[in-house]
GROMACS .gro file of C-alpha atoms in nm:
model
  334
    1UNK     CA    1  14.589 -10.992   4.431
    2UNK     CA    2  14.411 -10.878   4.158
    3UNK     CA    3  14.178 -11.243   4.232
    4UNK     CA    4  14.115 -11.073   4.561
    5UNK     CA    5  14.068 -10.701   4.468
    6UNK     CA    6  13.812 -10.864   4.208
    7UNK     CA    7  13.641 -11.076   4.500
    8UNK     CA    8  13.607 -10.728   4.701
    9UNK     CA    9  13.464 -10.556   4.500
   10UNK     CA   10  13.171 -10.828   4.391
   11UNK     CA   11  13.114 -10.763   4.708
   12UNK     CA   12  13.094 -10.456   4.789
   13UNK     CA   13  12.826 -10.444   4.430
   14UNK     CA   14  12.692 -10.747   4.582
   15UNK     CA   15  12.623 -10.565   4.917
   16UNK     CA   16  12.487 -10.228   4.752
   17UNK     CA   17  12.262 -10.406   4.530
   18UNK     CA   18  12.057 -10.585   4.811
   19UNK     CA   19  12.109 -10.307   5.013
   20UNK     CA   20  11.936 -10.112   4.765
   21UNK     CA   21  11.695 -10.385   4.696
   22UNK     CA   22  11.638 -10.441   5.052
   23UNK     CA   23  11.474 -10.099   5.105
   24UNK     CA   24  11.227 -10.121   4.812
   25UNK     CA   25  11.089 -10.393   4.866
   26UNK     CA   26  11.074 -10.235   5.241
   27UNK     CA   27  10.825  -9.938   5.059
   28UNK     CA   28  10.693 -10.126   4.889
   29UNK     CA   29  10.630 -10.291   5.177
   30UNK     CA   30  10.495 -10.055   5.414
   31UNK     CA   31  10.288  -9.859   5.094
   32UNK     CA   32  10.053 -10.231   5.107
   33UNK     CA   33  10.074 -10.316   5.424
   34UNK     CA   34   9.948  -9.896   5.444
   35UNK     CA   35   9.678  -9.991   5.175
   36UNK     CA   36   9.520 -10.268   5.344
   37UNK     CA   37   9.515 -10.099   5.696
   38UNK     CA   38   9.293  -9.842   5.539
   39UNK     CA   39   9.067 -10.061   5.277
   40UNK     CA   40   9.018 -10.255   5.688
   41UNK     CA   41   8.920  -9.888   5.785
   42UNK     CA   42   8.673  -9.825   5.525
   43UNK     CA   43   8.486 -10.193   5.456
   44UNK     CA   44   8.394 -10.169   5.880
   45UNK     CA   45   8.439  -9.817   6.090
   46UNK     CA   46   8.528 -10.038   6.281
   47UNK     CA   47   8.838  -9.721   6.452
   48UNK     CA   48   8.976  -9.918   6.726
   49UNK     CA   49   9.325 -10.133   6.711
   50UNK     CA   50   9.283  -9.887   6.351
   51UNK     CA   51   9.330  -9.510   6.442
   52UNK     CA   52   9.601  -9.398   6.693
   53UNK     CA   53   9.487  -9.224   6.970
   54UNK     CA   54   9.642  -8.908   6.945
   55UNK     CA   55   9.485  -8.939   6.543
   56UNK     CA   56   9.340  -8.571   6.436
   57UNK     CA   57   9.024  -8.625   6.220
   58UNK     CA   58   9.061  -8.276   5.954
   59UNK     CA   59   8.722  -8.376   5.846
   60UNK     CA   60   8.478  -8.565   5.812
   61UNK     CA   61   8.227  -8.781   5.513
   62UNK     CA   62   7.958  -8.568   5.624
   63UNK     CA   63   8.077  -8.212   5.808
   64UNK     CA   64   7.835  -8.002   5.690
   65UNK     CA   65   7.514  -8.174   5.843
   66UNK     CA   66   7.699  -8.213   6.083
   67UNK     CA   67   7.792  -7.889   6.152
   68UNK     CA   68   7.519  -7.783   6.115
   69UNK     CA   69   7.314  -7.971   6.368
   70UNK     CA   70   7.140  -7.700   6.643
   71UNK     CA   71   7.207  -7.868   6.964
   72UNK     CA   72   7.603  -8.000   6.917
   73UNK     CA   73   7.577  -8.191   7.207
   74UNK     CA   74   7.319  -8.483   7.159
   75UNK     CA   75   7.324  -8.376   6.729
   76UNK     CA   76   6.922  -8.283   6.764
   77UNK     CA   77   6.936  -8.703   6.862
   78UNK     CA   78   7.103  -8.813   6.599
   79UNK     CA   79   7.204  -9.201   6.596
   80UNK     CA   80   7.538  -9.274   6.504
   81UNK     CA   81   7.576  -9.355   6.089
   82UNK     CA   82   7.609  -9.789   6.188
   83UNK     CA   83   7.209  -9.684   6.300
   84UNK     CA   84   7.144  -9.421   6.025
   85UNK     CA   85   7.217  -9.670   5.803
   86UNK     CA   86   7.273 -10.023   5.960
   87UNK     CA   87   7.332 -10.171   5.679
   88UNK     CA   88   7.565  -9.976   5.505
   89UNK     CA   89   7.871 -10.070   5.272
   90UNK     CA   90   8.154  -9.921   5.085
   91UNK     CA   91   8.253 -10.022   4.820
   92UNK     CA   92   8.682  -9.906   4.700
   93UNK     CA   93   8.731  -9.807   4.369
   94UNK     CA   94   9.024  -9.683   4.387
   95UNK     CA   95   9.342  -9.660   4.640
   96UNK     CA   96   9.684  -9.543   4.648
   97UNK     CA   97   9.943  -9.529   4.882
   98UNK     CA   98  10.256  -9.248   4.864
   99UNK     CA   99  10.504  -9.160   5.207
  100UNK     CA  100  10.282  -9.251   5.504
  101UNK     CA  101   9.950  -9.176   5.297
  102UNK     CA  102   9.646  -9.319   5.165
  103UNK     CA  103   9.447  -9.175   4.916
  104UNK     CA  104   9.133  -9.342   4.858
  105UNK     CA  105   8.811  -9.282   4.638
  106UNK     CA  106   8.532  -9.526   4.720
  107UNK     CA  107   8.134  -9.519   4.725
  108UNK     CA  108   7.886  -9.490   5.047
  109UNK     CA  109   7.609  -9.711   5.037
  110UNK     CA  110   7.360  -9.832   5.250
  111UNK     CA  111   6.924  -9.748   5.330
  112UNK     CA  112   6.817  -9.372   5.559
  113UNK     CA  113   6.687  -9.565   5.828
  114UNK     CA  114   6.748  -9.391   6.049
  115UNK     CA  115   6.796  -9.047   6.224
  116UNK     CA  116   7.117  -8.955   6.046
  117UNK     CA  117   7.200  -8.545   6.168
  118UNK     CA  118   6.815  -8.438   6.226
  119UNK     CA  119   6.673  -8.598   5.896
  120UNK     CA  120   6.475  -8.855   5.987
  121UNK     CA  121   6.459  -9.184   5.873
  122UNK     CA  122   6.324  -9.194   5.463
  123UNK     CA  123   6.358  -9.554   5.416
  124UNK     CA  124   6.557  -9.493   5.076
  125UNK     CA  125   6.896  -9.629   4.956
  126UNK     CA  126   7.170  -9.425   4.854
  127UNK     CA  127   7.508  -9.490   4.653
  128UNK     CA  128   7.747  -9.160   4.715
  129UNK     CA  129   8.105  -9.123   4.595
  130UNK     CA  130   8.299  -9.006   4.844
  131UNK     CA  131   8.685  -8.921   4.904
  132UNK     CA  132   8.915  -8.983   5.193
  133UNK     CA  133   9.293  -8.929   5.286
  134UNK     CA  134   9.451  -9.102   5.526
  135UNK     CA  135   9.861  -9.082   5.766
  136UNK     CA  136   9.968  -9.375   5.831
  137UNK     CA  137  10.266  -9.413   6.095
  138UNK     CA  138  10.390  -9.666   6.272
  139UNK     CA  139  10.099  -9.927   6.155
  140UNK     CA  140   9.806  -9.639   6.327
  141UNK     CA  141   9.574  -9.361   6.145
  142UNK     CA  142   9.734  -9.071   6.278
  143UNK     CA  143   9.522  -8.730   6.061
  144UNK     CA  144   9.216  -8.844   5.832
  145UNK     CA  145   9.043  -8.567   5.602
  146UNK     CA  146   8.683  -8.728   5.421
  147UNK     CA  147   8.503  -8.569   5.254
  148UNK     CA  148   8.184  -8.787   5.087
  149UNK     CA  149   7.863  -8.569   4.820
  150UNK     CA  150   7.666  -8.465   5.078
  151UNK     CA  151   7.431  -8.285   4.725
  152UNK     CA  152   7.408  -8.672   4.618
  153UNK     CA  153   7.308  -8.816   4.997
  154UNK     CA  154   7.072  -8.531   4.999
  155UNK     CA  155   6.943  -8.526   4.683
  156UNK     CA  156   6.863  -8.914   4.659
  157UNK     CA  157   6.664  -8.865   4.992
  158UNK     CA  158   6.456  -8.557   4.914
  159UNK     CA  159   6.613  -8.317   5.221
  160UNK     CA  160   6.776  -8.040   5.222
  161UNK     CA  161   7.025  -7.961   5.548
  162UNK     CA  162   6.769  -7.962   5.862
  163UNK     CA  163   6.590  -7.604   5.978
  164UNK     CA  164   6.786  -7.433   6.260
  165UNK     CA  165   6.499  -7.233   6.502
  166UNK     CA  166   6.827  -6.945   6.451
  167UNK     CA  167   6.768  -6.943   6.089
  168UNK     CA  168   7.129  -6.999   6.086
  169UNK     CA  169   7.355  -7.208   5.857
  170UNK     CA  170   7.751  -7.258   5.996
  171UNK     CA  171   7.989  -7.282   5.768
  172UNK     CA  172   8.287  -7.616   5.872
  173UNK     CA  173   8.618  -7.493   5.997
  174UNK     CA  174   8.876  -7.524   5.689
  175UNK     CA  175   9.165  -7.677   5.891
  176UNK     CA  176   9.365  -7.894   5.701
  177UNK     CA  177   9.723  -7.756   5.552
  178UNK     CA  178   9.725  -7.577   5.231
  179UNK     CA  179  10.091  -7.417   5.099
  180UNK     CA  180  10.053  -7.200   4.756
  181UNK     CA  181  10.063  -7.468   4.444
  182UNK     CA  182  10.340  -7.367   4.274
  183UNK     CA  183  10.521  -7.441   4.675
  184UNK     CA  184  10.422  -7.783   4.664
  185UNK     CA  185  10.541  -7.864   4.270
  186UNK     CA  186  10.909  -7.678   4.308
  187UNK     CA  187  10.915  -7.953   4.618
  188UNK     CA  188  10.839  -8.218   4.375
  189UNK     CA  189  11.042  -8.072   4.141
  190UNK     CA  190  11.382  -8.049   4.403
  191UNK     CA  191  11.367  -8.468   4.423
  192UNK     CA  192  11.325  -8.591   4.078
  193UNK     CA  193  11.275  -8.915   3.940
  194UNK     CA  194  11.277  -9.143   3.678
  195UNK     CA  195  11.005  -9.262   3.629
  196UNK     CA  196  10.626  -9.227   3.484
  197UNK     CA  197  10.469  -9.172   3.791
  198UNK     CA  198  10.704  -8.935   3.848
  199UNK     CA  199  10.622  -8.707   3.582
  200UNK     CA  200  10.260  -8.733   3.547
  201UNK     CA  201  10.284  -8.587   3.892
  202UNK     CA  202  10.434  -8.283   3.789
  203UNK     CA  203  10.199  -8.236   3.571
  204UNK     CA  204   9.895  -8.254   3.820
  205UNK     CA  205  10.093  -8.071   4.017
  206UNK     CA  206  10.191  -7.851   3.744
  207UNK     CA  207   9.777  -7.812   3.638
  208UNK     CA  208   9.744  -7.622   4.018
  209UNK     CA  209  10.062  -7.368   4.030
  210UNK     CA  210  10.053  -7.022   3.909
  211UNK     CA  211  10.411  -7.072   3.793
  212UNK     CA  212  10.496  -7.358   3.542
  213UNK     CA  213  10.779  -7.540   3.397
  214UNK     CA  214  10.837  -7.440   2.989
  215UNK     CA  215  10.694  -7.802   2.938
  216UNK     CA  216  10.440  -7.764   3.142
  217UNK     CA  217  10.160  -7.499   2.908
  218UNK     CA  218   9.837  -7.584   2.922
  219UNK     CA  219   9.599  -7.503   2.659
  220UNK     CA  220   9.296  -7.577   2.798
  221UNK     CA  221   9.185  -7.924   3.006
  222UNK     CA  222   9.517  -8.151   2.922
  223UNK     CA  223   9.378  -8.460   3.020
  224UNK     CA  224   9.148  -8.580   2.677
  225UNK     CA  225   8.875  -8.701   2.872
  226UNK     CA  226   8.670  -8.437   3.144
  227UNK     CA  227   8.511  -8.816   3.296
  228UNK     CA  228   8.278  -8.540   3.622
  229UNK     CA  229   8.324  -8.177   3.757
  230UNK     CA  230   8.436  -8.116   4.034
  231UNK     CA  231   8.115  -7.894   4.134
  232UNK     CA  232   7.903  -8.145   3.957
  233UNK     CA  233   7.550  -8.051   4.088
  234UNK     CA  234   7.600  -7.701   4.122
  235UNK     CA  235   7.727  -7.728   3.732
  236UNK     CA  236   7.312  -7.895   3.723
  237UNK     CA  237   7.221  -7.539   3.825
  238UNK     CA  238   7.376  -7.388   3.623
  239UNK     CA  239   7.268  -7.519   3.322
  240UNK     CA  240   6.843  -7.503   3.470
  241UNK     CA  241   6.887  -7.166   3.519
  242UNK     CA  242   7.064  -7.084   3.252
  243UNK     CA  243   7.455  -7.007   3.326
  244UNK     CA  244   7.624  -7.360   3.236
  245UNK     CA  245   7.801  -7.529   3.436
  246UNK     CA  246   8.123  -7.424   3.429
  247UNK     CA  247   8.053  -7.141   3.679
  248UNK     CA  248   8.378  -7.200   3.809
  249UNK     CA  249   8.564  -7.061   3.529
  250UNK     CA  250   8.462  -6.717   3.370
  251UNK     CA  251   8.357  -6.640   3.720
  252UNK     CA  252   8.600  -6.722   3.946
  253UNK     CA  253   8.890  -6.638   3.702
  254UNK     CA  254   8.992  -6.268   3.831
  255UNK     CA  255   9.112  -6.386   4.167
  256UNK     CA  256   9.097  -6.786   4.175
  257UNK     CA  257   9.353  -6.955   4.393
  258UNK     CA  258   9.371  -7.324   4.442
  259UNK     CA  259   9.597  -7.400   4.727
  260UNK     CA  260   9.695  -7.764   4.731
  261UNK     CA  261   9.718  -7.943   5.077
  262UNK     CA  262   9.856  -8.327   4.948
  263UNK     CA  263   9.945  -8.479   4.619
  264UNK     CA  264   9.993  -8.843   4.593
  265UNK     CA  265  10.041  -9.105   4.293
  266UNK     CA  266  10.127  -9.432   4.253
  267UNK     CA  267  10.163  -9.623   3.960
  268UNK     CA  268   9.919  -9.493   3.687
  269UNK     CA  269   9.708  -9.263   3.918
  270UNK     CA  270   9.769  -8.971   4.043
  271UNK     CA  271   9.564  -8.798   4.365
  272UNK     CA  272   9.535  -8.428   4.456
  273UNK     CA  273   9.377  -8.278   4.727
  274UNK     CA  274   9.352  -7.849   4.681
  275UNK     CA  275   9.138  -7.541   4.824
  276UNK     CA  276   8.959  -7.352   4.606
  277UNK     CA  277   8.918  -7.027   4.692
  278UNK     CA  278   8.827  -6.676   4.539
  279UNK     CA  279   8.553  -6.339   4.540
  280UNK     CA  280   8.207  -6.445   4.472
  281UNK     CA  281   8.186  -6.055   4.306
  282UNK     CA  282   8.004  -6.180   3.982
  283UNK     CA  283   7.756  -6.417   4.087
  284UNK     CA  284   7.833  -6.852   4.041
  285UNK     CA  285   7.618  -7.102   3.815
  286UNK     CA  286   7.326  -6.843   3.776
  287UNK     CA  287   7.366  -6.754   4.119
  288UNK     CA  288   7.315  -6.337   4.218
  289UNK     CA  289   7.643  -6.211   4.346
  290UNK     CA  290   7.752  -6.252   4.727
  291UNK     CA  291   8.052  -6.096   4.721
  292UNK     CA  292   8.178  -6.267   4.976
  293UNK     CA  293   8.523  -6.510   4.988
  294UNK     CA  294   8.469  -6.820   4.918
  295UNK     CA  295   8.688  -7.199   5.037
  296UNK     CA  296   8.601  -7.493   4.936
  297UNK     CA  297   8.730  -7.758   4.946
  298UNK     CA  298   8.770  -8.028   4.556
  299UNK     CA  299   8.959  -8.342   4.566
  300UNK     CA  300   9.104  -8.493   4.195
  301UNK     CA  301   9.183  -8.816   4.084
  302UNK     CA  302   9.368  -8.882   3.758
  303UNK     CA  303   9.380  -9.184   3.513
  304UNK     CA  304   9.732  -9.161   3.278
  305UNK     CA  305   9.818  -9.399   3.028
  306UNK     CA  306  10.252  -9.348   3.072
  307UNK     CA  307  10.209  -9.003   3.051
  308UNK     CA  308   9.920  -8.912   2.842
  309UNK     CA  309   9.670  -8.812   3.062
  310UNK     CA  310   9.381  -8.999   3.010
  311UNK     CA  311   9.078  -8.873   3.258
  312UNK     CA  312   8.987  -8.609   3.530
  313UNK     CA  313   8.800  -8.655   3.715
  314UNK     CA  314   8.663  -8.356   4.015
  315UNK     CA  315   8.544  -8.398   4.341
  316UNK     CA  316   8.424  -8.036   4.496
  317UNK     CA  317   8.136  -8.025   4.842
  318UNK     CA  318   7.923  -7.848   4.635
  319UNK     CA  319   7.688  -7.817   5.017
  320UNK     CA  320   7.992  -7.562   5.148
  321UNK     CA  321   7.982  -7.401   4.858
  322UNK     CA  322   7.657  -7.309   4.838
  323UNK     CA  323   7.658  -7.226   5.214
  324UNK     CA  324   7.961  -6.951   5.152
  325UNK     CA  325   7.721  -6.775   4.873
  326UNK     CA  326   7.475  -6.763   5.028
  327UNK     CA  327   7.247  -7.044   4.807
  328UNK     CA  328   6.934  -7.072   4.904
  329UNK     CA  329   6.833  -7.443   4.911
  330UNK     CA  330   6.572  -7.465   4.625
  331UNK     CA  331   6.861  -7.365   4.423
  332UNK     CA  332   6.953  -7.701   4.361
  333UNK     CA  333   6.784  -7.935   4.161
  334UNK     CA  334   6.660  -8.220   4.281
   0.00000   0.00000   0.00000
């Protein structure tokens, strides 16, 4: 009888162990499959068989350029991207997945040989960063958010947004859902895990939360190496005009509130997307105050060694922020 009980207990234990390992293996397979799908899209730019028929795009790579095309019906005769940059090649530098989300940091390279949202061919080469998040359900992309470095693009082409006949500039709508950083942090803390990846995710989330656990109090920047500033190009303008390259901190300290869209982590990488909101009453990077409410997208790709925050890499929508604070084209230093 005792032998039978032992056999039953061992059998149950083996079933439980096998089930747990099977689930873990399936989850890992799913994450790798999702990353492979996004990689295929990034490298080939073919949506057929990759995007669902009801897929929702919250933002396209060159959103400020696309939004400011005067005639949205024919996009000023703009060629599609395959014709405007026919030798385009995207180079993935970072790709991670968690749950149904995939985050990717990549570079867009190529030669500007066609009309790009109203900018005639310049025959110049480009090499700019872009960052994107994709939601993948049942092997298809159902949601996307893409943000290319339009400031770098315009600098490399030696151009500004094409002038409209009505002299207007159009600020793109912010449609991607956001929440208070503290709400996102509480959700993460409610499902604890005993892994370095989880600890690192908590740390990045806490950095963008107004309410922080006692063990997540920061003095200055929490990372060892500040690889890139969020609004890098505006920082260059700030230095040029004598205002310094850290304008966001002092100018928005009175009411800044970073609202988080998502945060995902895998292995030693954590990626975050948030909407920087504030009121421009002090002037930014040397530009005169506009008194406008601003809401500009910024993302981060952060690298850890164990639980040590090694590198902080930030990437913001410089052009979108410039439009919102009424900065003139010449404010951008080429």
